[in-house]
Short mmCIF file of C-alpha atoms and ligand atoms in Angstrom, two decimals:
data_model
loop_
_atom_site.label_atom_id
_atom_site.label_comp_id
_atom_site.label_asym_id
_atom_site.label_seq_id
_atom_site.Cartn_x
_atom_site.Cartn_y
_atom_site.Cartn_z
CA MET A 1 0.00 0.00 0.00
CA GLU A 2 1.49 3.33 -0.99
CA ILE A 3 0.35 6.73 0.07
CA LYS A 4 -0.47 8.91 -2.90
CA THR A 5 -2.24 11.84 -1.31
CA ALA A 6 -2.29 13.27 2.17
CA GLU A 7 -4.10 16.45 3.14
CA PHE A 8 -4.84 18.22 6.38
CA ILE A 9 -8.59 18.42 6.86
CA LYS A 10 -9.16 19.99 10.27
CA GLY A 11 -8.28 20.15 13.94
CA ILE A 12 -10.98 19.61 16.54
CA ILE A 13 -11.20 20.03 20.30
CA GLY A 14 -14.61 18.47 20.88
CA THR A 15 -17.63 17.04 19.14
CA ASN A 16 -17.48 17.53 15.41
CA GLU A 17 -19.17 16.09 12.36
CA ILE A 18 -15.90 14.54 11.18
CA LEU A 19 -16.34 11.97 13.94
CA GLU A 20 -19.37 10.66 12.08
CA ASP A 21 -17.55 10.38 8.78
CA GLU A 22 -17.73 6.75 7.69
CA ARG A 23 -14.14 6.57 6.53
CA PRO A 24 -11.87 4.42 8.71
CA GLN A 25 -9.60 6.21 11.17
CA VAL A 26 -6.08 5.37 12.26
CA ALA A 27 -5.19 7.09 15.52
CA PHE A 28 -1.63 8.00 16.52
CA VAL A 29 -0.95 8.43 20.23
CA GLY A 30 2.16 9.02 22.27
CA ARG A 31 4.06 11.23 24.69
CA SER A 32 5.16 14.68 23.55
CA ASN A 33 8.46 14.59 21.74
CA VAL A 34 8.29 10.87 21.06
CA GLY A 35 8.39 11.70 17.35
CA LYS A 36 4.70 11.33 16.57
CA SER A 37 4.72 14.07 13.93
CA SER A 38 7.92 12.69 12.46
CA VAL A 39 6.48 9.18 12.24
CA ILE A 40 3.34 10.38 10.44
CA ASN A 41 5.42 12.55 8.10
CA SER A 42 7.73 9.61 7.35
CA LEU A 43 4.75 7.39 6.53
CA VAL A 44 3.26 9.89 4.11
CA ASN A 45 6.67 10.86 2.72
CA ARG A 46 6.21 14.52 3.49
CA LYS A 47 8.57 16.68 5.48
CA ASN A 48 6.01 18.91 7.06
CA LEU A 49 2.47 17.66 6.70
CA VAL A 50 2.31 17.44 10.46
CA LYS A 51 4.08 20.42 12.01
CA SER A 52 6.86 18.88 13.98
CA GLY A 53 9.19 19.84 16.74
CA ALA A 54 8.80 23.59 17.10
CA LYS A 55 6.81 23.83 20.29
CA PRO A 56 6.19 20.50 21.96
CA GLY A 57 2.99 20.38 23.92
CA LYS A 58 1.49 23.09 21.81
CA THR A 59 -0.66 20.95 19.57
CA ARG A 60 -3.72 20.55 21.72
CA GLN A 61 -6.09 19.66 18.97
CA ILE A 62 -7.00 16.38 17.40
CA ASN A 63 -5.79 16.77 13.83
CA PHE A 64 -7.30 14.89 10.89
CA PHE A 65 -5.36 14.07 7.73
CA LEU A 66 -7.09 12.43 4.80
CA ILE A 67 -4.94 9.75 3.18
CA ASN A 68 -5.56 8.58 -0.39
CA LYS A 69 -8.98 10.22 -0.05
CA LYS A 70 -10.28 7.26 1.87
CA ILE A 71 -8.78 6.90 5.31
CA TYR A 72 -7.97 9.34 8.12
CA PHE A 73 -4.72 9.52 9.99
CA VAL A 74 -5.59 11.17 13.28
CA ASP A 75 -2.85 12.91 15.23
CA LEU A 76 -3.77 13.11 18.90
CA PRO A 77 -2.18 15.68 21.21
CA GLY A 78 1.04 14.48 22.83
CA TYR A 79 0.70 13.76 26.52
CA GLY A 80 3.01 14.40 29.40
CA PHE A 81 5.00 17.37 28.13
CA ILE A 82 6.96 18.51 31.17
CA LYS A 83 6.35 22.22 30.78
CA THR A 84 2.57 22.07 30.61
CA SER A 85 0.62 22.63 33.79
CA LEU A 86 -1.10 19.77 35.58
CA LYS A 87 -4.44 21.22 34.57
CA GLN A 88 -3.41 21.31 30.94
CA LYS A 89 -2.05 17.75 31.16
CA GLU A 90 -5.34 16.55 32.58
CA LYS A 91 -7.21 18.35 29.80
CA ILE A 92 -5.11 16.65 27.14
CA ARG A 93 -5.49 13.27 28.82
CA ARG A 94 -9.26 13.69 28.90
CA MET A 95 -9.38 14.77 25.28
CA ILE A 96 -7.43 11.67 24.22
CA LEU A 97 -9.59 9.34 26.28
CA TRP A 98 -12.76 11.01 25.03
CA TYR A 99 -11.76 10.65 21.39
CA LEU A 100 -10.63 7.05 21.78
CA PHE A 101 -13.27 5.69 24.11
CA ARG A 102 -16.33 7.93 24.07
CA SER A 103 -16.80 8.54 20.39
CA GLU A 104 -18.34 5.76 18.32
CA ILE A 105 -15.48 5.57 15.87
CA LYS A 106 -14.46 2.20 14.56
CA PHE A 107 -10.70 2.28 14.51
CA LYS A 108 -8.74 0.65 11.75
CA LYS A 109 -5.69 0.84 13.99
CA VAL A 110 -4.45 2.65 17.03
CA VAL A 111 -0.73 3.31 16.72
CA LEU A 112 0.93 3.83 20.09
CA ILE A 113 4.33 5.43 19.60
CA ILE A 114 7.03 5.08 22.24
CA ASP A 115 10.67 6.14 22.43
CA ALA A 116 13.12 3.24 22.12
CA ARG A 117 15.34 4.79 24.77
CA ILE A 118 12.56 5.27 27.31
CA GLY A 119 10.31 2.29 26.67
CA LEU A 120 6.75 2.11 27.96
CA SER A 121 6.06 4.95 30.37
CA GLU A 122 3.36 4.71 33.00
CA PHE A 123 0.83 6.52 30.86
CA ASP A 124 1.80 4.45 27.79
CA LYS A 125 1.11 1.31 29.80
CA GLU A 126 -2.19 2.68 31.07
CA MET A 127 -3.15 3.56 27.50
CA LEU A 128 -2.11 0.16 26.19
CA ASP A 129 -4.12 -1.64 28.88
CA LEU A 130 -7.22 0.43 28.09
CA LEU A 131 -6.85 -0.21 24.36
CA ASN A 132 -6.49 -3.94 24.97
CA LYS A 133 -9.39 -4.03 27.38
CA ASN A 134 -11.58 -2.48 24.71
CA LYS A 135 -10.20 -4.92 22.12
CA TYR A 136 -8.84 -2.21 19.86
CA PRO A 137 -6.47 -3.17 17.04
CA VAL A 138 -3.20 -1.84 18.44
CA VAL A 139 0.31 -1.60 17.10
CA VAL A 140 3.21 -0.33 19.21
CA VAL A 141 5.81 1.64 17.28
CA VAL A 142 9.19 1.80 18.99
CA ASN A 143 10.59 4.97 17.45
CA LYS A 144 14.11 6.48 17.37
CA ILE A 145 15.87 3.11 17.13
CA ASP A 146 18.65 4.87 15.20
CA LYS A 147 19.63 6.55 18.47
CA LEU A 148 20.64 3.28 20.13
CA LYS A 149 23.63 1.01 19.59
CA LYS A 150 22.66 -2.45 18.41
CA ASN A 151 23.19 -4.28 21.72
CA LYS A 152 21.40 -1.66 23.72
CA LEU A 153 18.51 -1.75 21.26
CA ILE A 154 18.18 -5.52 21.54
CA GLY A 155 18.01 -5.19 25.32
CA GLN A 156 15.44 -2.39 25.18
CA LEU A 157 13.26 -4.30 22.73
CA LYS A 158 13.31 -7.31 25.02
CA ILE A 159 12.09 -5.22 27.97
CA ILE A 160 9.45 -3.50 25.84
CA ARG A 161 8.18 -6.81 24.44
CA LYS A 162 7.83 -8.23 27.90
CA LYS A 163 5.82 -5.23 29.12
CA ALA A 164 3.72 -5.03 25.97
CA GLY A 165 2.49 -8.62 26.21
CA ASP A 166 0.71 -9.80 23.09
CA ASN A 167 0.74 -6.46 21.30
CA GLU A 168 2.70 -6.27 18.10
CA ILE A 169 5.89 -4.19 18.28
CA ILE A 170 7.45 -2.49 15.28
CA PRO A 171 10.98 -1.10 15.73
CA TYR A 172 11.02 2.17 13.81
CA SER A 173 13.05 5.18 12.86
CA ALA A 174 11.35 8.24 11.44
CA LYS A 175 14.85 9.41 10.57
CA THR A 176 16.09 6.42 8.55
CA LYS A 177 12.56 5.17 7.74
CA GLU A 178 13.39 1.71 9.02
CA GLY A 179 10.13 -0.12 9.73
CA ARG A 180 8.11 2.08 7.38
CA HIS A 181 6.91 -0.67 5.05
CA LYS A 182 6.11 -2.96 7.93
CA LEU A 183 4.04 -0.27 9.63
CA LEU A 184 2.23 0.67 6.40
CA ASP A 185 1.38 -3.00 5.81
CA LYS A 186 0.13 -3.32 9.34
CA ILE A 187 -2.01 -0.18 9.13
CA PHE A 188 -3.62 -1.09 5.84
CA SER A 189 -3.95 -4.83 6.40
P1 LIG B 201 6.19 14.87 18.61
O1 LIG B 201 6.17 15.92 19.67
O2 LIG B 201 5.91 13.53 19.19
O3 LIG B 201 5.36 15.18 17.42
O4 LIG B 201 7.72 14.75 18.13
P2 LIG B 201 8.46 15.30 16.83
O5 LIG B 201 8.05 14.54 15.63
O6 LIG B 201 8.32 16.78 16.79
O7 LIG B 201 9.96 14.86 17.19
C1 LIG B 201 10.62 15.30 18.34
C2 LIG B 201 12.12 15.34 18.08
O8 LIG B 201 12.62 14.02 17.89
C3 LIG B 201 12.49 16.11 16.83
O9 LIG B 201 13.70 16.81 17.09
C4 LIG B 201 12.69 15.04 15.78
O10 LIG B 201 13.58 15.41 14.76
C5 LIG B 201 13.26 13.91 16.61
N1 LIG B 201 12.93 12.58 16.07
C6 LIG B 201 11.68 12.08 15.80
N2 LIG B 201 11.76 10.80 15.35
C7 LIG B 201 13.08 10.48 15.31
C8 LIG B 201 13.81 9.30 14.94
O11 LIG B 201 13.27 8.25 14.55
N3 LIG B 201 15.18 9.37 15.05
C9 LIG B 201 15.82 10.48 15.50
N4 LIG B 201 17.16 10.43 15.59
N5 LIG B 201 15.17 11.60 15.86
C10 LIG B 201 13.82 11.61 15.77
#
């Protein structure tokens, strides 16, 4: 499956008619700075479809991108950015949970992105457990593998696999694009 077109449709902060659109949705979740924008950009082969990097924690909307005119990639706000207030963190957390678990969307996939160096954080684990409990189709992307030496990476992947249980893990680098085809296959399968 190749991506031919990708366009930003809109950002939402609450109920919106796009949630009733019948097209399948693929949600991307992860901590701030984990490389969520970079992963989406690498998948669609665009440098800047999703605005990356500049001000982590600033994207507090749920952003919808239409892919090949028939499927949405949905970029959720990053959680846990250190410099946001507790109140703001709670707001973001609620927005993510609302979108994932209160709307009636049928998800094609939920892509949970984690940092290879950090592994599954507490909130990642909480998120993963909730997704599993609700029987969502989950894939865990272990991003930034290019930042680790081979031996260290093998060790980290072992720990992550153990914590992630039966969920599929895809080692990934938005920088080198390692794992891209595997992730695309997984998303569109
Ligand atoms: P977001 O906040 O999760 O959307 O994260 P960004 O996509 O903005 O990435 C945060 C930082 O990590 C940026 O400086 C990216 O260039 C960098 N980054 C993201 N993915 C990778 C990766 O796979 N490898 C490396 N080396 N850097 C990455």
